[in-house]
mmCIF file with all atom_site columns, C-alpha atoms in Angstrom:
data_model
loop_
_atom_site.group_PDB
_atom_site.id
_atom_site.type_symbol
_atom_site.label_atom_id
_atom_site.label_alt_id
_atom_site.label_comp_id
_atom_site.label_asym_id
_atom_site.label_entity_id
_atom_site.label_seq_id
_atom_site.pdbx_PDB_ins_code
_atom_site.Cartn_x
_atom_site.Cartn_y
_atom_site.Cartn_z
_atom_site.occupancy
_atom_site.B_iso_or_equiv
_atom_site.pdbx_formal_charge
_atom_site.auth_seq_id
_atom_site.auth_comp_id
_atom_site.auth_asym_id
_atom_site.auth_atom_id
_atom_site.pdbx_PDB_model_num
ATOM 1   C CA . MET A 1 1   ? 41.384 -2.144  14.981 1.00 50.00 ? 9   MET A CA 1
ATOM 2   C CA . GLY A 1 2   ? 42.062 -1.422  18.623 1.00 55.00 ? 10  GLY A CA 1
ATOM 3   C CA . LYS A 1 3   ? 39.427 -1.391  21.582 1.00 57.00 ? 11  LYS A CA 1
ATOM 4   C CA . ALA A 1 4   ? 39.281 2.451   21.422 1.00 59.00 ? 12  ALA A CA 1
ATOM 5   C CA . ASN A 1 5   ? 37.851 1.697   17.925 1.00 70.00 ? 13  ASN A CA 1
ATOM 6   C CA . TYR A 1 6   ? 35.408 -0.410  18.786 1.00 67.00 ? 14  TYR A CA 1
ATOM 7   C CA . ARG A 1 7   ? 33.926 0.989   22.070 1.00 74.00 ? 15  ARG A CA 1
ATOM 8   C CA . ASP A 1 8   ? 33.444 4.301   19.222 1.00 78.00 ? 16  ASP A CA 1
ATOM 9   C CA . ARG A 1 9   ? 31.386 1.983   17.380 1.00 75.00 ? 17  ARG A CA 1
ATOM 10  C CA . ILE A 1 10  ? 29.003 0.528   19.730 1.00 75.00 ? 18  ILE A CA 1
ATOM 11  C CA . VAL A 1 11  ? 25.142 2.129   19.736 1.00 74.00 ? 19  VAL A CA 1
ATOM 12  C CA . ARG A 1 12  ? 21.658 1.204   21.648 1.00 74.00 ? 20  ARG A CA 1
ATOM 13  C CA . ASP A 1 13  ? 19.124 1.941   19.067 1.00 71.00 ? 21  ASP A CA 1
ATOM 14  C CA . PRO A 1 14  ? 15.803 0.591   21.011 1.00 67.00 ? 22  PRO A CA 1
ATOM 15  C CA . GLY A 1 15  ? 14.403 -0.229  17.045 1.00 65.00 ? 23  GLY A CA 1
ATOM 16  C CA . ILE A 1 16  ? 17.904 -2.527  16.696 1.00 63.00 ? 24  ILE A CA 1
ATOM 17  C CA . CYS A 1 17  ? 17.704 -5.748  19.063 1.00 62.00 ? 25  CYS A CA 1
ATOM 18  C CA . GLY A 1 18  ? 15.590 -4.465  21.466 1.00 62.00 ? 26  GLY A CA 1
ATOM 19  C CA . GLY A 1 19  ? 18.059 -2.032  22.584 1.00 67.00 ? 27  GLY A CA 1
ATOM 20  C CA . GLU A 1 20  ? 20.996 -4.047  23.358 1.00 65.00 ? 28  GLU A CA 1
ATOM 21  C CA . PRO A 1 21  ? 23.807 -2.830  22.546 1.00 68.00 ? 29  PRO A CA 1
ATOM 22  C CA . VAL A 1 22  ? 25.724 -3.457  18.814 1.00 66.00 ? 30  VAL A CA 1
ATOM 23  C CA . LEU A 1 23  ? 28.163 -2.243  16.745 1.00 67.00 ? 31  LEU A CA 1
ATOM 24  C CA . LYS A 1 24  ? 27.199 0.351   14.365 1.00 69.00 ? 32  LYS A CA 1
ATOM 25  C CA . GLY A 1 25  ? 26.960 -0.607  10.777 1.00 66.00 ? 33  GLY A CA 1
ATOM 26  C CA . THR A 1 26  ? 26.328 -4.174  11.737 1.00 65.00 ? 34  THR A CA 1
ATOM 27  C CA . ARG A 1 27  ? 23.272 -5.593  9.748  1.00 64.00 ? 35  ARG A CA 1
ATOM 28  C CA . VAL A 1 28  ? 21.360 -7.763  12.324 1.00 68.00 ? 36  VAL A CA 1
ATOM 29  C CA . THR A 1 29  ? 18.129 -9.867  11.045 1.00 78.00 ? 37  THR A CA 1
ATOM 30  C CA . LEU A 1 30  ? 15.314 -11.409 12.485 1.00 85.00 ? 38  LEU A CA 1
ATOM 31  C CA . ARG A 1 31  ? 13.782 -14.525 12.327 1.00 92.00 ? 39  ARG A CA 1
ATOM 32  C CA . THR A 1 32  ? 9.761  -14.317 12.949 1.00 93.00 ? 40  THR A CA 1
ATOM 33  C CA . ILE A 1 33  ? 7.002  -16.460 13.318 1.00 94.00 ? 41  ILE A CA 1
ATOM 34  C CA . LEU A 1 34  ? 3.827  -15.858 12.097 1.00 95.00 ? 42  LEU A CA 1
ATOM 35  C CA . ALA A 1 35  ? 0.305  -16.943 12.708 1.00 95.00 ? 43  ALA A CA 1
ATOM 36  C CA . SER A 1 36  ? -3.083 -16.472 10.892 1.00 96.00 ? 44  SER A CA 1
ATOM 37  C CA . LEU A 1 37  ? -5.808 -15.281 12.963 1.00 96.00 ? 45  LEU A CA 1
ATOM 38  C CA . ALA A 1 38  ? -8.073 -16.813 10.203 1.00 96.00 ? 46  ALA A CA 1
ATOM 39  C CA . ASP A 1 39  ? -6.431 -20.074 10.532 1.00 94.00 ? 47  ASP A CA 1
ATOM 40  C CA . PRO A 1 40  ? -5.114 -20.760 13.698 1.00 85.00 ? 48  PRO A CA 1
ATOM 41  C CA . HIS A 1 41  ? -3.016 -23.450 12.383 1.00 90.00 ? 49  HIS A CA 1
ATOM 42  C CA . ARG A 1 42  ? -1.778 -22.158 9.387  1.00 95.00 ? 50  ARG A CA 1
ATOM 43  C CA . THR A 1 43  ? 1.785  -20.074 10.780 1.00 95.00 ? 51  THR A CA 1
ATOM 44  C CA . TYR A 1 44  ? 4.915  -18.631 8.307  1.00 95.00 ? 52  TYR A CA 1
ATOM 45  C CA . VAL A 1 45  ? 8.300  -18.850 9.359  1.00 96.00 ? 53  VAL A CA 1
ATOM 46  C CA . GLY A 1 46  ? 10.481 -15.416 7.563  1.00 94.00 ? 54  GLY A CA 1
ATOM 47  C CA . SER A 1 47  ? 13.274 -13.369 8.023  1.00 91.00 ? 55  SER A CA 1
ATOM 48  C CA . THR A 1 48  ? 13.707 -9.579  7.614  1.00 87.00 ? 56  THR A CA 1
ATOM 49  C CA . SER A 1 49  ? 15.383 -6.077  9.492  1.00 81.00 ? 57  SER A CA 1
ATOM 50  C CA . ASP A 1 50  ? 12.057 -4.517  9.636  1.00 82.00 ? 58  ASP A CA 1
ATOM 51  C CA . PRO A 1 51  ? 9.347  -6.896  11.546 1.00 85.00 ? 59  PRO A CA 1
ATOM 52  C CA . GLY A 1 52  ? 7.172  -4.099  11.652 1.00 86.00 ? 60  GLY A CA 1
ATOM 53  C CA . ARG A 1 53  ? 6.983  -3.032  7.917  1.00 89.00 ? 61  ARG A CA 1
ATOM 54  C CA . ARG A 1 54  ? 7.197  -6.757  7.087  1.00 91.00 ? 62  ARG A CA 1
ATOM 55  C CA . LEU A 1 55  ? 4.274  -7.422  8.759  1.00 93.00 ? 63  LEU A CA 1
ATOM 56  C CA . ALA A 1 56  ? 2.668  -4.569  7.569  1.00 93.00 ? 64  ALA A CA 1
ATOM 57  C CA . GLU A 1 57  ? 3.320  -6.422  3.918  1.00 95.00 ? 65  GLU A CA 1
ATOM 58  C CA . HIS A 1 58  ? 2.241  -9.854  4.718  1.00 95.00 ? 66  HIS A CA 1
ATOM 59  C CA . ASN A 1 59  ? -1.229 -8.085  5.910  1.00 96.00 ? 67  ASN A CA 1
ATOM 60  C CA . GLY A 1 60  ? -1.240 -6.165  2.576  1.00 96.00 ? 68  GLY A CA 1
ATOM 61  C CA . GLY A 1 61  ? -1.446 -9.391  0.640  1.00 95.00 ? 69  GLY A CA 1
ATOM 62  C CA . LYS A 1 62  ? 2.160  -8.270  -0.820 1.00 95.00 ? 70  LYS A CA 1
ATOM 63  C CA . SER A 1 63  ? 3.302  -11.818 -0.588 1.00 93.00 ? 71  SER A CA 1
ATOM 64  C CA . PRO A 1 64  ? 2.075  -14.155 -2.332 1.00 94.00 ? 72  PRO A CA 1
ATOM 65  C CA . HIS A 1 65  ? 2.849  -16.893 0.582  1.00 92.00 ? 73  HIS A CA 1
ATOM 66  C CA . THR A 1 66  ? 0.438  -15.482 3.118  1.00 95.00 ? 74  THR A CA 1
ATOM 67  C CA . SER A 1 67  ? -2.416 -13.034 0.825  1.00 95.00 ? 75  SER A CA 1
ATOM 68  C CA . LYS A 1 68  ? -4.850 -15.832 1.505  1.00 95.00 ? 76  LYS A CA 1
ATOM 69  C CA . HIS A 1 69  ? -4.668 -16.720 5.112  1.00 96.00 ? 77  HIS A CA 1
ATOM 70  C CA . LEU A 1 70  ? -5.045 -12.947 6.343  1.00 96.00 ? 78  LEU A CA 1
ATOM 71  C CA . PRO A 1 71  ? -4.810 -11.207 8.840  1.00 97.00 ? 79  PRO A CA 1
ATOM 72  C CA . TRP A 1 72  ? -1.478 -12.449 10.238 1.00 96.00 ? 80  TRP A CA 1
ATOM 73  C CA . ARG A 1 73  ? -0.021 -11.642 14.089 1.00 95.00 ? 81  ARG A CA 1
ATOM 74  C CA . MET A 1 74  ? 3.893  -11.739 15.000 1.00 94.00 ? 82  MET A CA 1
ATOM 75  C CA . VAL A 1 75  ? 3.909  -14.701 17.314 1.00 94.00 ? 83  VAL A CA 1
ATOM 76  C CA . VAL A 1 76  ? 7.587  -14.291 17.850 1.00 93.00 ? 84  VAL A CA 1
ATOM 77  C CA . ALA A 1 77  ? 11.119 -12.609 16.526 1.00 91.00 ? 85  ALA A CA 1
ATOM 78  C CA . PHE A 1 78  ? 14.250 -13.892 17.226 1.00 91.00 ? 86  PHE A CA 1
ATOM 79  C CA . TRP A 1 79  ? 17.552 -11.672 16.757 1.00 85.00 ? 87  TRP A CA 1
ATOM 80  C CA . PHE A 1 80  ? 20.376 -13.003 15.190 1.00 84.00 ? 88  PHE A CA 1
ATOM 81  C CA . ALA A 1 81  ? 23.571 -10.531 14.900 1.00 75.00 ? 89  ALA A CA 1
ATOM 82  C CA . ASP A 1 82  ? 25.315 -13.976 13.024 1.00 81.00 ? 90  ASP A CA 1
ATOM 83  C CA . THR A 1 83  ? 23.315 -13.788 9.681  1.00 82.00 ? 91  THR A CA 1
ATOM 84  C CA . ARG A 1 84  ? 24.635 -17.317 9.132  1.00 88.00 ? 92  ARG A CA 1
ATOM 85  C CA . ARG A 1 85  ? 23.194 -18.587 12.501 1.00 90.00 ? 93  ARG A CA 1
ATOM 86  C CA . GLY A 1 86  ? 20.405 -16.977 11.755 1.00 90.00 ? 94  GLY A CA 1
ATOM 87  C CA . ALA A 1 87  ? 19.992 -18.814 8.191  1.00 92.00 ? 95  ALA A CA 1
ATOM 88  C CA . MET A 1 88  ? 20.112 -22.061 9.715  1.00 95.00 ? 96  MET A CA 1
ATOM 89  C CA . PHE A 1 89  ? 17.763 -21.245 13.137 1.00 95.00 ? 97  PHE A CA 1
ATOM 90  C CA . GLU A 1 90  ? 14.765 -20.985 10.013 1.00 95.00 ? 98  GLU A CA 1
ATOM 91  C CA . ARG A 1 91  ? 15.737 -23.597 8.024  1.00 96.00 ? 99  ARG A CA 1
ATOM 92  C CA . TYR A 1 92  ? 15.955 -26.261 11.201 1.00 96.00 ? 100 TYR A CA 1
ATOM 93  C CA . LEU A 1 93  ? 12.356 -23.887 11.702 1.00 96.00 ? 101 LEU A CA 1
ATOM 94  C CA . LYS A 1 94  ? 10.497 -24.713 8.391  1.00 96.00 ? 102 LYS A CA 1
ATOM 95  C CA . SER A 1 95  ? 11.982 -28.838 9.318  1.00 97.00 ? 103 SER A CA 1
ATOM 96  C CA . GLY A 1 96  ? 9.248  -31.260 10.185 1.00 96.00 ? 104 GLY A CA 1
ATOM 97  C CA . SER A 1 97  ? 11.112 -31.603 13.785 1.00 97.00 ? 105 SER A CA 1
ATOM 98  C CA . GLY A 1 98  ? 11.266 -27.866 14.106 1.00 95.00 ? 106 GLY A CA 1
ATOM 99  C CA . ARG A 1 99  ? 8.106  -27.458 13.367 1.00 94.00 ? 107 ARG A CA 1
ATOM 100 C CA . ALA A 1 100 ? 7.064  -29.287 15.898 1.00 95.00 ? 108 ALA A CA 1
ATOM 101 C CA . PHE A 1 101 ? 9.316  -27.574 18.096 1.00 95.00 ? 109 PHE A CA 1
ATOM 102 C CA . ALA A 1 102 ? 7.424  -24.091 17.570 1.00 94.00 ? 110 ALA A CA 1
ATOM 103 C CA . VAL A 1 103 ? 4.502  -25.942 18.222 1.00 92.00 ? 111 VAL A CA 1
ATOM 104 C CA . ARG A 1 104 ? 5.835  -27.568 21.352 1.00 94.00 ? 112 ARG A CA 1
ATOM 105 C CA . HIS A 1 105 ? 7.220  -24.207 23.009 1.00 94.00 ? 113 HIS A CA 1
ATOM 106 C CA . LEU A 1 106 ? 6.574  -21.030 20.717 1.00 91.00 ? 114 LEU A CA 1
ATOM 107 C CA . LEU A 1 107 ? 3.014  -21.467 19.528 1.00 88.00 ? 115 LEU A CA 1
#
């Protein structure tokens, strides 16, 4: 595919990657950290392509992992165009050193 074809596929959508340019049809995933308002020391790390919908699902009690500590707020979201790197970062955030990093720098 030539450069001209790629240029035709570049889009800017405020709902995807904060309006940064991406290739149309690219699946972008976010890694999010949620914090419980009921228990400030309780956090949840997950992934989604629609953070608003996913937060509403968590606050609606639709996730068994978060339903006991309602309500939740989104603390941070990281956009990854490379889903493999996003999955690696999510796995890191769920590890002991990743949790320590999140508490020290993000929460």
